[in-house]
Short mmCIF file of C-alpha atoms and ligand atoms in Angstrom, two decimals:
data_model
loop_
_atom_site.label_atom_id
_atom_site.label_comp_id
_atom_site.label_asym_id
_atom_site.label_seq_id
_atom_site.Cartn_x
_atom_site.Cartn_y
_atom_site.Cartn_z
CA UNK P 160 0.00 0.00 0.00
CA UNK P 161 2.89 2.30 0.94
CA UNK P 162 4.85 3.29 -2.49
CA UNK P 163 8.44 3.80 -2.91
CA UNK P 164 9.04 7.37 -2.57
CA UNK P 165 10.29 8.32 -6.43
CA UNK P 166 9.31 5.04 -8.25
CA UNK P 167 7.25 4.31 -10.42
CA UNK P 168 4.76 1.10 -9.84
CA UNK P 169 3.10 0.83 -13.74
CA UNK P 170 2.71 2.54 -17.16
CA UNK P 171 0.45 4.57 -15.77
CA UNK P 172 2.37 6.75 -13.47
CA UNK P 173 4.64 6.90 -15.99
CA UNK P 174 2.45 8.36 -18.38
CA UNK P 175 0.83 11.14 -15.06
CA UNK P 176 4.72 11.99 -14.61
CA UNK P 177 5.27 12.31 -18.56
CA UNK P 178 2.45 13.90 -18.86
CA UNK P 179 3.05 16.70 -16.26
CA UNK P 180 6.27 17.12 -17.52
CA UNK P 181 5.30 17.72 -20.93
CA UNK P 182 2.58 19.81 -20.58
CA UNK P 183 4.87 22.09 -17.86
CA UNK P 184 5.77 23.78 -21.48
CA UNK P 185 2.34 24.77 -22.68
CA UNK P 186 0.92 25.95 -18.66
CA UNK P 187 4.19 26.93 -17.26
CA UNK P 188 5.44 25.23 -14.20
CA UNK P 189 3.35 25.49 -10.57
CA UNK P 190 3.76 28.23 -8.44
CA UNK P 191 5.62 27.59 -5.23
CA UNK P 192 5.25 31.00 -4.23
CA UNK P 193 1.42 30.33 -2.78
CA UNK P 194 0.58 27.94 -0.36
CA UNK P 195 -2.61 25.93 -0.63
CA UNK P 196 -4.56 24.10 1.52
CA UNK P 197 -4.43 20.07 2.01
CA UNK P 198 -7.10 18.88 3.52
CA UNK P 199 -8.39 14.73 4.12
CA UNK P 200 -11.94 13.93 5.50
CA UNK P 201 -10.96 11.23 7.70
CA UNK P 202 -13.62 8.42 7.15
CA UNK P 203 -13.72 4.89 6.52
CA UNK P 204 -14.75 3.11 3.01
CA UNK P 205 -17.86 1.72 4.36
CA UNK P 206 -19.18 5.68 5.24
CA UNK P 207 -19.07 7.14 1.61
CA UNK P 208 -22.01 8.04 0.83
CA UNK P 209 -21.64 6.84 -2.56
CA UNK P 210 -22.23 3.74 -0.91
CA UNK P 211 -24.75 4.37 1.82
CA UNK P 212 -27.70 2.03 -0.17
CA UNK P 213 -25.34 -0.52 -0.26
CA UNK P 214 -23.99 -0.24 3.32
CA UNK P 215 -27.11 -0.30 6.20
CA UNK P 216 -25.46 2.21 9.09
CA UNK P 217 -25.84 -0.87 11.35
CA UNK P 218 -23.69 -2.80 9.80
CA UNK P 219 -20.51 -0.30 10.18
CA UNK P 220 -19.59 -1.47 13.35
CA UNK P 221 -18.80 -5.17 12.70
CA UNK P 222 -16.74 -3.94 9.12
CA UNK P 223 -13.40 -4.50 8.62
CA UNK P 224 -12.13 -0.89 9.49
CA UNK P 225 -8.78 0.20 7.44
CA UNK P 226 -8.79 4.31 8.50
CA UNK P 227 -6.10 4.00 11.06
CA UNK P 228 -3.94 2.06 8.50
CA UNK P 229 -4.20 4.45 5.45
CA UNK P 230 -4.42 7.51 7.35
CA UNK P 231 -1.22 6.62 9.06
CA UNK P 232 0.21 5.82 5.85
CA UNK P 233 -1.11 9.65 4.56
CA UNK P 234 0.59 10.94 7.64
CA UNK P 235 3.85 9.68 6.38
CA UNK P 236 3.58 10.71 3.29
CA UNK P 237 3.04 14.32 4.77
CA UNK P 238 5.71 14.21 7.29
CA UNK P 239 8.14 13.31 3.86
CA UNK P 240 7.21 16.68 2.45
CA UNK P 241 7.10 18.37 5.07
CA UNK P 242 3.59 19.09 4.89
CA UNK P 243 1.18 20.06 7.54
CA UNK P 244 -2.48 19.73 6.37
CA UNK P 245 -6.10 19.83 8.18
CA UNK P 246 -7.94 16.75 8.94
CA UNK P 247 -11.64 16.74 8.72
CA UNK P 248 -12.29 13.86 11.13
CA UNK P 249 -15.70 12.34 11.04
CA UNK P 250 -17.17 12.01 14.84
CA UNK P 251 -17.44 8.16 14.32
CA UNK P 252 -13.89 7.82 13.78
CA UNK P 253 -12.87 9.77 16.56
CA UNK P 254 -15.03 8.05 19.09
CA UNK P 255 -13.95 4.36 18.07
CA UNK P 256 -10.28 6.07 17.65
CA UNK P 257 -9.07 8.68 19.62
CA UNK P 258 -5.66 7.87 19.29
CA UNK P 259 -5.49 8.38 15.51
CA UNK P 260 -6.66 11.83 16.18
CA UNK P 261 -4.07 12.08 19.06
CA UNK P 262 -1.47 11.25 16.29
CA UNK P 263 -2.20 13.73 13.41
CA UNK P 264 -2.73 16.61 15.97
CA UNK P 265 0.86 15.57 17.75
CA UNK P 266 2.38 16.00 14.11
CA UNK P 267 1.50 19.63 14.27
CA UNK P 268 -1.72 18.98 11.33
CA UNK P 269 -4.97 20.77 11.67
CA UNK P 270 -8.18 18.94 13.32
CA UNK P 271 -11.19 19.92 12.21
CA UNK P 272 -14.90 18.38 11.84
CA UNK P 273 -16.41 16.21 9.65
CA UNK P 274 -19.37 15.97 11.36
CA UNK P 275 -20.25 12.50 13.71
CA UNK P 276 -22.76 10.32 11.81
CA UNK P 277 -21.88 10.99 7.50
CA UNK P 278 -25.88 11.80 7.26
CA UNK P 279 -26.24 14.28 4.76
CA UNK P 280 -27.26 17.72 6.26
CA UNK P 281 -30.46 18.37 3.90
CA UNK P 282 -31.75 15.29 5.56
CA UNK P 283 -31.40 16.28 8.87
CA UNK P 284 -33.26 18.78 10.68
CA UNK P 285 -32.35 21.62 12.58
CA UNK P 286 -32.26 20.35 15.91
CA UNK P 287 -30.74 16.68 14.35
CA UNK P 288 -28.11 18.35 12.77
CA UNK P 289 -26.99 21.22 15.88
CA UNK P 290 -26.46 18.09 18.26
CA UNK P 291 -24.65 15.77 16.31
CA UNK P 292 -22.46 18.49 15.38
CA UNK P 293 -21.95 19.77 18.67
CA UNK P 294 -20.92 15.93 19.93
CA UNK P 295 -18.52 15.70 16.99
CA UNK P 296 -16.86 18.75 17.77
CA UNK P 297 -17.00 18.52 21.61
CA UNK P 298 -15.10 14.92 20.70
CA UNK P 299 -12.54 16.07 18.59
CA UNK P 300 -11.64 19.39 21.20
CA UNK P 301 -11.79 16.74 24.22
CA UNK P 302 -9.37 14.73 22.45
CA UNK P 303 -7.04 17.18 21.24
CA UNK P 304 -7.51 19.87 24.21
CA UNK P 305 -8.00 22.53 21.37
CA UNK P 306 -10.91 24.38 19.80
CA UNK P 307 -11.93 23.20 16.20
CA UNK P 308 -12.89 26.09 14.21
CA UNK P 309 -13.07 24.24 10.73
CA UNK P 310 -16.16 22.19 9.50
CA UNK P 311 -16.95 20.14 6.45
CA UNK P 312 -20.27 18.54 5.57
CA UNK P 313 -20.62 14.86 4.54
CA UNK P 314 -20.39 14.90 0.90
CA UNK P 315 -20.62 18.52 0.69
CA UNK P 316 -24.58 18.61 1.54
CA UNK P 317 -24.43 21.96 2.79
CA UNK P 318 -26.86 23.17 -0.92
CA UNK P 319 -28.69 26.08 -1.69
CA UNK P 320 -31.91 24.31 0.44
CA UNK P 321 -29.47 23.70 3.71
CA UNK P 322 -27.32 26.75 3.99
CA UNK P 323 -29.44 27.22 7.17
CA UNK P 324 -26.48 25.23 8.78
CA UNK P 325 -23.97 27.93 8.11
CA UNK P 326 -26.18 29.66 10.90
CA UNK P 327 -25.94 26.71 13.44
CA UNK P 328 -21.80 26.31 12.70
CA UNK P 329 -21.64 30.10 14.01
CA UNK P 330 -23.29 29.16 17.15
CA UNK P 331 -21.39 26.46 17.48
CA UNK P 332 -18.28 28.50 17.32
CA UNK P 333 -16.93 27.49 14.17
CA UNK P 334 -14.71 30.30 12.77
CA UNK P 335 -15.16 28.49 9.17
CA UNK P 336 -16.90 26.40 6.45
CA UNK P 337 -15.59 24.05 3.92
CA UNK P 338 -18.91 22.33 2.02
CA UNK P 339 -19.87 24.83 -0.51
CA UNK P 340 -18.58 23.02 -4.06
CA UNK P 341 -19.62 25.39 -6.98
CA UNK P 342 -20.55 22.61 -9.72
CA UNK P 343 -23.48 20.81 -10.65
CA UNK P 344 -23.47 17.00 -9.32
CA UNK P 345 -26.41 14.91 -8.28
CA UNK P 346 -25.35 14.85 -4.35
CA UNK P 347 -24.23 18.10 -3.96
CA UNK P 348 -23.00 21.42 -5.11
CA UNK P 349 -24.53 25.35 -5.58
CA UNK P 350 -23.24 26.01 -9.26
CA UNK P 351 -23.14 29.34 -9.14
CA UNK P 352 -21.79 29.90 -5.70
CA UNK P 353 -18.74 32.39 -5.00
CA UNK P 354 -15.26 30.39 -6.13
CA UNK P 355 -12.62 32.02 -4.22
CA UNK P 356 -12.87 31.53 0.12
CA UNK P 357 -14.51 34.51 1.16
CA UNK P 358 -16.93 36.01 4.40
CA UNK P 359 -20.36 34.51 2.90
CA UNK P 360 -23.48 35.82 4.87
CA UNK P 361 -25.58 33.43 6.46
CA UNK P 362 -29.42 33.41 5.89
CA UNK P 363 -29.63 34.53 9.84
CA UNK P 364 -27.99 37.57 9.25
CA UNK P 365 -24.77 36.36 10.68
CA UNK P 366 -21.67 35.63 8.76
CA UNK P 367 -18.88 32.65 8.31
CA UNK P 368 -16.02 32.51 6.16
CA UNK P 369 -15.92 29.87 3.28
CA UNK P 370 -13.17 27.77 1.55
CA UNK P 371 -15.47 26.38 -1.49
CA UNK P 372 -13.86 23.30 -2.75
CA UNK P 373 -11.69 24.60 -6.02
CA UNK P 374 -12.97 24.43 -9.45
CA UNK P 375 -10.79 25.66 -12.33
CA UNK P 376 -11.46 27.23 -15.88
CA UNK P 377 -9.56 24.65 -18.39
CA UNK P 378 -10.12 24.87 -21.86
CA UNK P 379 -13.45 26.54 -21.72
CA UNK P 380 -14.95 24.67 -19.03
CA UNK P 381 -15.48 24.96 -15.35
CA UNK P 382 -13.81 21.58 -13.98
CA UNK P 383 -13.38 20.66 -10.07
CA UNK P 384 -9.99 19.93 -9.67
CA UNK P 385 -9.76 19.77 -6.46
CA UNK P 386 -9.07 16.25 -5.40
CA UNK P 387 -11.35 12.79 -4.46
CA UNK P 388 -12.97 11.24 -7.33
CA UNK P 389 -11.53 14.06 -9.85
CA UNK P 390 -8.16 13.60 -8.52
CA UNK P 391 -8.34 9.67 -9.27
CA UNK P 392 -10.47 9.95 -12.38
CA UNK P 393 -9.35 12.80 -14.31
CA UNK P 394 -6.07 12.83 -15.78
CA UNK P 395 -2.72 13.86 -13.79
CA UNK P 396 -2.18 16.96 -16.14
CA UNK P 397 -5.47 17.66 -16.40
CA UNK P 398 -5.33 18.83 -12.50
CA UNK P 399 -2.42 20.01 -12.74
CA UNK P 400 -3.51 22.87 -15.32
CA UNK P 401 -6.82 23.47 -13.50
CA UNK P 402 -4.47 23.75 -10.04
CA UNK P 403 -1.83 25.53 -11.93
CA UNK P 404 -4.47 28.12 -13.53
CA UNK P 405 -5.82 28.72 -9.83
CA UNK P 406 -2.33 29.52 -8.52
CA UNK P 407 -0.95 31.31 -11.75
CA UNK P 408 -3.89 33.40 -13.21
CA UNK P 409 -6.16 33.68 -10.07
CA UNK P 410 -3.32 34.44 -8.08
CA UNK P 411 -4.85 32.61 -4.90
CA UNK P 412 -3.96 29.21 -3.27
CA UNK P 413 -6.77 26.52 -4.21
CA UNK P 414 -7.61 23.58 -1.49
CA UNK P 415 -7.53 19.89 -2.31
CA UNK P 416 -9.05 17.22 -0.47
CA UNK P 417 -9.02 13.26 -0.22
CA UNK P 418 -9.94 10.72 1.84
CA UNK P 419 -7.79 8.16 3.62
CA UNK P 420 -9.88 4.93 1.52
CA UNK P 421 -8.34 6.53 -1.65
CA UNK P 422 -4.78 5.39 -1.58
CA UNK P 423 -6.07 1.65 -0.09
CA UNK P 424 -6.57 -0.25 -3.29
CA UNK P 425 -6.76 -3.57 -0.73
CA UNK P 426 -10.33 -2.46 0.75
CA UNK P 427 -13.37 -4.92 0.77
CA UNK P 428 -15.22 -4.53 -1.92
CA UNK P 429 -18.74 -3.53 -1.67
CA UNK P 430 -21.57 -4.70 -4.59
CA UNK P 431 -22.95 -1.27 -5.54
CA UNK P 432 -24.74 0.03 -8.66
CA UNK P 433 -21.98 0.68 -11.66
CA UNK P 434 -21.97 4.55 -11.22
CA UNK P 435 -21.02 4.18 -7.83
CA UNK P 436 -18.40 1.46 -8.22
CA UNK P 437 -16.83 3.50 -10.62
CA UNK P 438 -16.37 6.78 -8.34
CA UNK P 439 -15.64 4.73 -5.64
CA UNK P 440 -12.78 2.60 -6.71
CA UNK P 441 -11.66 3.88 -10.50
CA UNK P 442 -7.37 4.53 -9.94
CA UNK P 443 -7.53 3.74 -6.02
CA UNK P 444 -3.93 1.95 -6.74
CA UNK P 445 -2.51 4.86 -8.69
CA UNK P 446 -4.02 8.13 -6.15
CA UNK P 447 -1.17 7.57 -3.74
CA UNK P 448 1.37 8.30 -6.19
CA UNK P 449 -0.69 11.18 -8.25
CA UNK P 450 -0.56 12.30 -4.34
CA UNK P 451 3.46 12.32 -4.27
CA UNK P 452 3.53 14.41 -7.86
CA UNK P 453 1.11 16.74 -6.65
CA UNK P 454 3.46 17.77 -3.54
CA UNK P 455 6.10 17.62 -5.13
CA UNK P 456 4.65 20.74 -7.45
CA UNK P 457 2.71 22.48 -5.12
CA UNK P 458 3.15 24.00 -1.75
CA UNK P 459 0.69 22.96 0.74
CA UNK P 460 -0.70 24.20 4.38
CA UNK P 461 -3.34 23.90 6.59
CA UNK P 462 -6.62 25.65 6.14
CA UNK P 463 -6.94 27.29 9.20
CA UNK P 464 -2.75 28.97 8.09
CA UNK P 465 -3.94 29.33 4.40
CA UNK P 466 -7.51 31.64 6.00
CA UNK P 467 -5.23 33.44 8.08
CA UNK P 468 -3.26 34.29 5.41
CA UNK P 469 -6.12 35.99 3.20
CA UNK P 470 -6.77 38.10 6.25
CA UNK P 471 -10.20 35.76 6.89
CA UNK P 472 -8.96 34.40 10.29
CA UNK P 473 -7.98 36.13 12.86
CA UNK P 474 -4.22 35.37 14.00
CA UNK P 475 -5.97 34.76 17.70
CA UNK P 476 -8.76 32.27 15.80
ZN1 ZN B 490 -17.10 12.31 3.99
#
């Protein structure tokens, strides 16, 4: 599961690294002058919600559980580039494993909240959705002995008909929001919500700052580039442009995600409808070295660093 650092495993990585390399002459090479934001929703296989009709909730319990494993691996990986990146841990994790959470925050990364139960937020109600993410969050600053200011929303459900939540993460004390992904998908996404992280008003009048997940303008088209299933499914270069455009033309840092399941091509397989089984485990044995390239040509931070630096956080946050 854990690559070589520098070698190649098949054709294909050949091909991302020629690729990259080749196209470096028509995009120009990455900026290293910005710093981006890493960022990995801690969560098992059997909680994507790509899944969920496949997977009954009750079952998660007695499932072979492989998040320690590949998020330890993704912690090395890190510490090799010297990166420090946030962690959106899901509540469920945390509770079952506190001392994986006790490791990425002792290695100087970011903890924030993923929520505790993976339900998406338009199908929870008010009340449903203020206390599980109050016990998530109460969790993860028990654990670590440190406020969590970040949050992210299972499968990015926070939509146009549930940005009532932005209202409940400020009274919760969450200094920011991560869920908003401007494209059109069948899950999630507001396609014609604000791009760049920004102070976004919240329909109570109060206000939150937001890191929407990246999208890029390649070739004509609006294209999220920023990590998960478009990491493994589109292309090396591909990203790399979108990322590169982002950086170079934008002039702002982007923020990539993935999840720990991603670079474990060994996980149980679940039967699922085709759609799904393609997101779900299309390139899971070639993300982990996509992964290396990418840090190898960008610079990366945490959120909560990459915020501060916009002026969006507070240095006291
Ligand atoms: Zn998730």
């Amino acid at each position: 599961m854990t690559g070589n650092p520098g070698a190649f495993q098949n054709d294909t990585e050949i091909w991302d690294a020629a690729s990259s390399i080749a196209l470096s002459h028509v995009s120009g090479e990455p900026s290293v002058s910005i710093t981006n934001a890493m960022t990995v929703d801690v969560e098992d296989y059997f909680h994507v919600s790509a899944l969920a009709p496949s997977i009954h909730r009750d079952s998660w319990a007695s499932r072979e559980s492989r998040v320690v494993g590949s998020t330890q691996t993704l912690l090395a990986i890190f510490e090799r580039f010297e990166v420090r990146a946030t962690f959106f841990v899901l509540g469920w994790v945390a509770e079952r494993y506190p001392q994986l959470v006790k490791d990425i925050a002792a290695r100087g990364h970011e903890i924030a909240c993923h929520g505790h139960s993976h339900r998406l937020v338009y199908e929870q109600s008010h009340e449903e959705f203020h206390k599980e993410t109050l016990r998530a969050k109460k969790l993860l600053e028990d654990v670590t002995g440190s406020a969590v200011l970040g949050y992210r929303a299972a499968s990015y459900s926070i939509v146009r008909k549930s940005l009532w939540a932005l209202d409940v993460l400020v009274e919760l004390g969450f200094a920011y929001d991560s869920s908003i992904f401007p494209v059109r998908h069948d899950r999630y996404g507001i396609p014609d919500a604000e791009r760049a992280p920004h102070r976004l008003p919240t329909p109570g009048g109060k206000v939150i700052v937001e890191w929407p997940l990246s999208t890029a303008r390649v070739l004509g088209f609006k294209i999220p580039v920023s990590g998960g299933g478009y990491f493994r499914l589109l292309p090396y270069w591909l990203t790399r442009r979108g990322l590169n455009s982002i950086n170079r033309d934008e002039a702002r840092p982007f923020i990539f995600y993935l999840h720990p399941w991603e670079i474990d091509p060994d996980q149980p397989r679940v039967s699922a409808n085709w759609l799904s089984r393609f997101r779900h485990y299309t390139n899971l044995d070639k993300t982990e070295a996509r992964l290396q390239l990418l840090l190898r040509e960008f610079r990366f931070g945490t959120t909560r660093d990459g915020l501060a630096q916009l002026g969006l956080l507070s240095a006291n946050n």
